[in-house]
Amino acid sequence: DAGVTQSPTHLIKTRGQQVTLRCSPKSGHDTVSWYQQALGQGPQFIFQYYEEEERQRGNFPDRFSGHQFPNYSSELNVNALLLGDSALYLCASSLDRGAYGYTFGSGTRLTVV
Amino acid sequence: AQSVAQPEDQVNVAEGNPLTVKCTYSVSGNPYLFWYVQYPNRGLQFLLKYITGDNLVKGSYGFEAEFNKSQTSFHLKKPSALVSDSALYFCAVRDLNYGGATNKLIFGTGTLLAVQP
């Protein structure tokens, strides 16, 4: 039984570019949340997708957007990349919007140069 | 607003000794509390959670945590540390501001546990 799968594992982008990160949730899960973990910090909530809609958003600008597909997989898009966007991006899947807890993926390490 | 604090950036302990990683919380209402562990260049692994019931919660890899409502603490403990326990540990609380609509987690800043052989 596969857990949460994220791709790619590492990514290097230039300032101003756009990036798309992908997440496949654990089998049986219907909710995907995205977190940003900057170096030396705890993960910060970006947003959550349930039933293909954004349900809640953290304190992140509109440059961060997402999507959830009918098979529950999700994408995180970041436009106009800044150096400060360099971080580990974690996907967490859950059932029923996290009522029973979360399973995290291994993350995508994004470096903006 | 809900929050958690991990007052120690790093905890050092000798292998075989008991370990404690501290966490205090601030919530309105009953807290849902979690501990996760992160190994280098990896995601978060769930250790244990407290929702209700016994104040002593047992989790994965021999870890346990004690919920103390009067002290608003949820410290992580293990009776005998292993070198392989060396990792970054995060305490988290479920955000109740949206009435459970999303159950997002609010994380502490993390505590690096270093177990010396």
mmCIF file of C-alpha atoms in Angstrom:
data_model
loop_
_atom_site.group_PDB
_atom_site.id
_atom_site.type_symbol
_atom_site.label_atom_id
_atom_site.label_comp_id
_atom_site.label_asym_id
_atom_site.label_seq_id
_atom_site.Cartn_x
_atom_site.Cartn_y
_atom_site.Cartn_z
ATOM 1 C CA ASP A 1 0.000 0.000 0.000
ATOM 2 C CA ALA A 2 1.730 3.134 -1.240
ATOM 3 C CA GLY A 3 1.940 6.058 1.089
ATOM 4 C CA VAL A 4 2.004 9.684 -0.015
ATOM 5 C CA THR A 5 4.070 10.192 -3.163
ATOM 6 C CA GLN A 6 5.563 13.543 -4.098
ATOM 7 C CA SER A 7 7.404 14.553 -7.238
ATOM 8 C CA PRO A 8 9.950 15.706 -8.010
ATOM 9 C CA THR A 9 12.155 15.133 -4.969
ATOM 10 C CA HIS A 10 14.456 18.039 -5.759
ATOM 11 C CA LEU A 11 14.084 21.071 -7.981
ATOM 12 C CA ILE A 12 16.203 24.113 -8.790
ATOM 13 C CA LYS A 13 14.506 27.161 -10.313
ATOM 14 C CA THR A 14 15.484 30.721 -11.126
ATOM 15 C CA ARG A 15 13.834 33.766 -9.596
ATOM 16 C CA GLY A 16 10.718 34.786 -11.491
ATOM 17 C CA GLN A 17 10.048 31.322 -12.864
ATOM 18 C CA GLN A 18 7.027 29.176 -12.149
ATOM 19 C CA VAL A 19 7.015 25.705 -10.582
ATOM 20 C CA THR A 20 4.532 22.860 -10.229
ATOM 21 C CA LEU A 21 4.820 20.240 -7.504
ATOM 22 C CA ARG A 22 2.766 17.071 -7.481
ATOM 23 C CA CYS A 23 1.294 14.831 -4.820
ATOM 24 C CA SER A 24 -0.485 11.496 -4.895
ATOM 25 C CA PRO A 25 -2.286 10.791 -1.628
ATOM 26 C CA LYS A 26 -2.263 7.567 0.303
ATOM 27 C CA SER A 27 -4.746 5.029 -0.990
ATOM 28 C CA GLY A 28 -8.168 5.684 0.503
ATOM 29 C CA HIS A 29 -7.456 9.308 1.412
ATOM 30 C CA ASP A 30 -9.549 12.097 -0.116
ATOM 31 C CA THR A 31 -7.925 15.246 1.282
ATOM 32 C CA VAL A 32 -4.598 16.857 0.439
ATOM 33 C CA SER A 33 -2.908 19.605 2.430
ATOM 34 C CA TRP A 34 0.288 21.409 1.510
ATOM 35 C CA TYR A 35 2.866 22.735 3.951
ATOM 36 C CA GLN A 36 6.026 24.782 3.464
ATOM 37 C CA GLN A 37 8.994 24.041 5.710
ATOM 38 C CA ALA A 38 11.747 26.639 5.542
ATOM 39 C CA LEU A 39 15.178 25.697 6.808
ATOM 40 C CA GLY A 40 15.248 25.469 10.588
ATOM 41 C CA GLN A 41 11.520 26.002 10.976
ATOM 42 C CA GLY A 42 8.405 23.961 11.493
ATOM 43 C CA PRO A 43 6.020 23.309 8.613
ATOM 44 C CA GLN A 44 3.597 26.131 7.783
ATOM 45 C CA PHE A 45 0.145 25.402 6.360
ATOM 46 C CA ILE A 46 -0.369 26.636 2.798
ATOM 47 C CA PHE A 47 -3.806 25.284 1.907
ATOM 48 C CA GLN A 48 -6.030 22.217 1.890
ATOM 49 C CA TYR A 49 -8.011 20.637 -0.929
ATOM 50 C CA TYR A 50 -11.082 18.525 -0.423
ATOM 51 C CA GLU A 51 -13.679 17.582 -3.045
ATOM 52 C CA GLU A 52 -11.565 19.442 -5.603
ATOM 53 C CA GLU A 53 -11.960 22.761 -3.807
ATOM 54 C CA GLU A 54 -9.615 24.854 -1.700
ATOM 55 C CA ARG A 55 -11.091 24.639 1.791
ATOM 56 C CA GLN A 56 -8.737 26.777 3.829
ATOM 57 C CA ARG A 57 -5.711 28.867 3.120
ATOM 58 C CA GLY A 58 -2.805 29.849 5.303
ATOM 59 C CA ASN A 59 -0.939 33.146 5.224
ATOM 60 C CA PHE A 60 0.507 32.748 1.743
ATOM 61 C CA PRO A 61 0.187 35.120 -1.232
ATOM 62 C CA ASP A 62 -1.841 34.432 -4.345
ATOM 63 C CA ARG A 63 1.345 33.371 -6.110
ATOM 64 C CA PHE A 64 0.677 30.048 -4.424
ATOM 65 C CA SER A 65 -2.179 28.155 -6.011
ATOM 66 C CA GLY A 66 -3.292 24.584 -6.213
ATOM 67 C CA HIS A 67 -5.574 22.051 -7.713
ATOM 68 C CA GLN A 68 -7.073 18.724 -6.797
ATOM 69 C CA PHE A 69 -8.036 16.198 -9.436
ATOM 70 C CA PRO A 70 -10.937 13.725 -9.406
ATOM 71 C CA ASN A 71 -8.521 10.933 -8.372
ATOM 72 C CA TYR A 72 -7.628 13.059 -5.290
ATOM 73 C CA SER A 73 -4.090 13.830 -6.452
ATOM 74 C CA SER A 74 -2.999 17.437 -6.174
ATOM 75 C CA GLU A 75 -0.670 20.054 -7.588
ATOM 76 C CA LEU A 76 0.921 23.049 -5.943
ATOM 77 C CA ASN A 77 1.858 25.894 -8.262
ATOM 78 C CA VAL A 78 4.072 28.805 -7.340
ATOM 79 C CA ASN A 79 4.418 31.751 -9.736
ATOM 80 C CA ALA A 80 7.038 34.493 -9.848
ATOM 81 C CA LEU A 81 9.425 32.595 -7.610
ATOM 82 C CA LEU A 82 11.362 34.485 -4.957
ATOM 83 C CA LEU A 83 14.527 33.432 -3.175
ATOM 84 C CA GLY A 84 12.430 33.152 -0.019
ATOM 85 C CA ASP A 85 10.337 30.412 -1.591
ATOM 86 C CA SER A 86 13.261 28.032 -1.191
ATOM 87 C CA ALA A 87 11.999 25.359 1.192
ATOM 88 C CA LEU A 88 10.863 21.785 1.623
ATOM 89 C CA TYR A 89 7.275 21.459 0.423
ATOM 90 C CA LEU A 90 5.349 18.732 2.173
ATOM 91 C CA CYS A 91 2.142 17.127 1.055
ATOM 92 C CA ALA A 92 -0.093 15.569 3.698
ATOM 93 C CA SER A 93 -3.017 13.354 2.840
ATOM 94 C CA SER A 94 -5.911 12.445 5.068
ATOM 95 C CA LEU A 95 -9.442 11.199 5.169
ATOM 96 C CA ASP A 96 -12.324 13.611 5.600
ATOM 97 C CA ARG A 97 -10.258 16.801 5.898
ATOM 98 C CA GLY A 98 -7.873 15.437 8.488
ATOM 99 C CA ALA A 99 -10.386 14.293 11.057
ATOM 100 C CA TYR A 100 -8.313 11.175 11.771
ATOM 101 C CA GLY A 101 -4.817 12.562 11.325
ATOM 102 C CA TYR A 102 -2.396 13.021 8.462
ATOM 103 C CA THR A 103 0.159 11.035 6.479
ATOM 104 C CA PHE A 104 3.031 13.095 5.126
ATOM 105 C CA GLY A 105 5.093 12.561 2.011
ATOM 106 C CA SER A 106 8.879 12.910 1.882
ATOM 107 C CA GLY A 107 8.617 16.350 0.345
ATOM 108 C CA THR A 108 9.989 18.298 -2.586
ATOM 109 C CA ARG A 109 13.103 20.349 -1.919
ATOM 110 C CA LEU A 110 12.781 23.568 -3.949
ATOM 111 C CA THR A 111 15.804 25.791 -4.350
ATOM 112 C CA VAL A 112 15.361 29.198 -5.977
ATOM 113 C CA VAL A 113 18.557 30.813 -7.270
ATOM 114 C CA ALA B 1 -5.100 31.538 18.385
ATOM 115 C CA GLN B 2 -3.821 28.007 18.783
ATOM 116 C CA SER B 3 -0.058 27.555 19.162
ATOM 117 C CA VAL B 4 2.592 25.188 20.418
ATOM 118 C CA ALA B 5 6.030 25.976 21.788
ATOM 119 C CA GLN B 6 9.091 23.788 21.911
ATOM 120 C CA PRO B 7 11.429 25.577 24.302
ATOM 121 C CA GLU B 8 14.554 23.560 23.489
ATOM 122 C CA ASP B 9 16.272 23.796 20.135
ATOM 123 C CA GLN B 10 18.365 20.731 20.958
ATOM 124 C CA VAL B 11 18.325 17.933 23.508
ATOM 125 C CA ASN B 12 21.407 15.794 24.117
ATOM 126 C CA VAL B 13 21.156 12.436 25.817
ATOM 127 C CA ALA B 14 23.374 9.387 26.163
ATOM 128 C CA GLU B 15 22.248 6.105 24.657
ATOM 129 C CA GLY B 16 20.328 4.050 27.189
ATOM 130 C CA ASN B 17 19.251 7.054 29.234
ATOM 131 C CA PRO B 18 15.668 8.310 29.359
ATOM 132 C CA LEU B 19 14.791 11.216 27.106
ATOM 133 C CA THR B 20 12.238 14.007 27.266
ATOM 134 C CA VAL B 21 11.389 16.495 24.531
ATOM 135 C CA LYS B 22 9.216 19.319 25.795
ATOM 136 C CA CYS B 23 6.108 20.870 24.260
ATOM 137 C CA THR B 24 3.622 23.356 25.665
ATOM 138 C CA TYR B 25 0.420 24.410 23.983
ATOM 139 C CA SER B 26 -2.060 27.250 23.944
ATOM 140 C CA VAL B 27 -5.564 26.467 22.714
ATOM 141 C CA SER B 28 -9.133 27.411 23.363
ATOM 142 C CA GLY B 29 -11.090 24.286 24.097
ATOM 143 C CA ASN B 30 -9.849 20.722 24.176
ATOM 144 C CA PRO B 31 -6.570 20.226 22.332
ATOM 145 C CA TYR B 32 -5.763 17.612 19.728
ATOM 146 C CA LEU B 33 -1.990 17.171 20.030
ATOM 147 C CA PHE B 34 0.506 15.327 17.863
ATOM 148 C CA TRP B 35 4.179 14.397 17.740
ATOM 149 C CA TYR B 36 6.016 13.853 14.474
ATOM 150 C CA VAL B 37 9.635 12.917 13.767
ATOM 151 C CA GLN B 38 11.700 14.009 10.787
ATOM 152 C CA TYR B 39 14.906 12.336 9.670
ATOM 153 C CA PRO B 40 17.349 14.228 7.425
ATOM 154 C CA ASN B 41 15.947 14.974 3.972
ATOM 155 C CA ARG B 42 12.741 13.132 4.765
ATOM 156 C CA GLY B 43 9.130 13.986 5.415
ATOM 157 C CA LEU B 44 7.332 13.785 8.732
ATOM 158 C CA GLN B 45 6.574 10.473 10.384
ATOM 159 C CA PHE B 46 3.684 10.228 12.815
ATOM 160 C CA LEU B 47 4.607 9.109 16.338
ATOM 161 C CA LEU B 48 1.504 9.566 18.450
ATOM 162 C CA LYS B 49 -1.520 11.736 19.159
ATOM 163 C CA TYR B 50 -3.724 12.775 22.037
ATOM 164 C CA ILE B 51 -7.379 13.450 21.443
ATOM 165 C CA THR B 52 -9.069 12.307 24.619
ATOM 166 C CA GLY B 53 -8.780 9.613 27.258
ATOM 167 C CA ASP B 54 -5.699 8.541 29.189
ATOM 168 C CA ASN B 55 -3.148 11.243 29.795
ATOM 169 C CA LEU B 56 -0.303 8.861 28.913
ATOM 170 C CA VAL B 57 -0.303 8.122 25.211
ATOM 171 C CA LYS B 58 1.824 5.338 23.741
ATOM 172 C CA GLY B 59 3.105 5.603 20.205
ATOM 173 C CA SER B 60 5.523 4.200 17.672
ATOM 174 C CA TYR B 61 9.146 3.101 18.305
ATOM 175 C CA GLY B 62 8.696 2.993 22.090
ATOM 176 C CA PHE B 63 7.801 6.668 22.451
ATOM 177 C CA GLU B 64 5.101 7.950 24.743
ATOM 178 C CA ALA B 65 3.767 11.367 25.675
ATOM 179 C CA GLU B 66 2.133 12.715 28.777
ATOM 180 C CA PHE B 67 -0.742 15.171 28.464
ATOM 181 C CA ASN B 68 -0.897 17.585 31.403
ATOM 182 C CA LYS B 69 -3.862 19.931 31.220
ATOM 183 C CA SER B 70 -2.943 22.021 34.259
ATOM 184 C CA GLN B 71 0.529 22.709 32.867
ATOM 185 C CA THR B 72 -0.666 22.824 29.229
ATOM 186 C CA SER B 73 2.132 20.462 28.288
ATOM 187 C CA PHE B 74 2.522 17.429 26.077
ATOM 188 C CA HIS B 75 6.085 16.204 26.594
ATOM 189 C CA LEU B 76 7.486 13.353 24.516
ATOM 190 C CA LYS B 77 9.329 10.640 26.427
ATOM 191 C CA LYS B 78 11.192 7.397 25.947
ATOM 192 C CA PRO B 79 12.597 5.236 28.768
ATOM 193 C CA SER B 80 15.811 4.285 26.959
ATOM 194 C CA ALA B 81 17.212 6.318 24.072
ATOM 195 C CA LEU B 82 18.804 4.783 20.981
ATOM 196 C CA VAL B 83 21.340 6.396 18.659
ATOM 197 C CA SER B 84 18.827 5.808 15.863
ATOM 198 C CA ASP B 85 16.348 8.120 17.676
ATOM 199 C CA SER B 86 18.528 11.085 16.688
ATOM 200 C CA ALA B 87 16.281 13.263 14.539
ATOM 201 C CA LEU B 88 14.157 16.413 14.517
ATOM 202 C CA TYR B 89 10.960 16.212 16.555
ATOM 203 C CA PHE B 90 7.897 18.375 16.031
ATOM 204 C CA CYS B 91 4.949 18.937 18.300
ATOM 205 C CA ALA B 92 1.704 20.035 16.617
ATOM 206 C CA VAL B 93 -1.817 21.046 17.572
ATOM 207 C CA ARG B 94 -4.950 20.897 15.495
ATOM 208 C CA ASP B 95 -6.284 24.340 14.645
ATOM 209 C CA LEU B 96 -9.829 24.686 15.929
ATOM 210 C CA ASN B 97 -10.520 28.120 14.480
ATOM 211 C CA TYR B 98 -12.513 26.700 11.615
ATOM 212 C CA GLY B 99 -14.644 24.423 13.735
ATOM 213 C CA GLY B 100 -12.896 21.362 12.436
ATOM 214 C CA ALA B 101 -13.572 22.290 8.838
ATOM 215 C CA THR B 102 -10.037 21.513 7.797
ATOM 216 C CA ASN B 103 -8.260 20.262 10.896
ATOM 217 C CA LYS B 104 -5.006 21.885 9.806
ATOM 218 C CA LEU B 105 -1.982 21.396 12.010
ATOM 219 C CA ILE B 106 0.034 24.146 13.674
ATOM 220 C CA PHE B 107 3.611 23.045 14.305
ATOM 221 C CA GLY B 108 6.241 24.058 16.782
ATOM 222 C CA THR B 109 9.720 25.033 15.666
ATOM 223 C CA GLY B 110 11.150 21.604 16.308
ATOM 224 C CA THR B 111 13.677 20.084 18.715
ATOM 225 C CA LEU B 112 16.785 18.320 17.491
ATOM 226 C CA LEU B 113 17.425 15.198 19.524
ATOM 227 C CA ALA B 114 21.025 14.021 19.570
ATOM 228 C CA VAL B 115 21.705 10.638 21.189
ATOM 229 C CA GLN B 116 25.360 9.952 21.871
ATOM 230 C CA PRO B 117 26.675 6.356 21.860
#
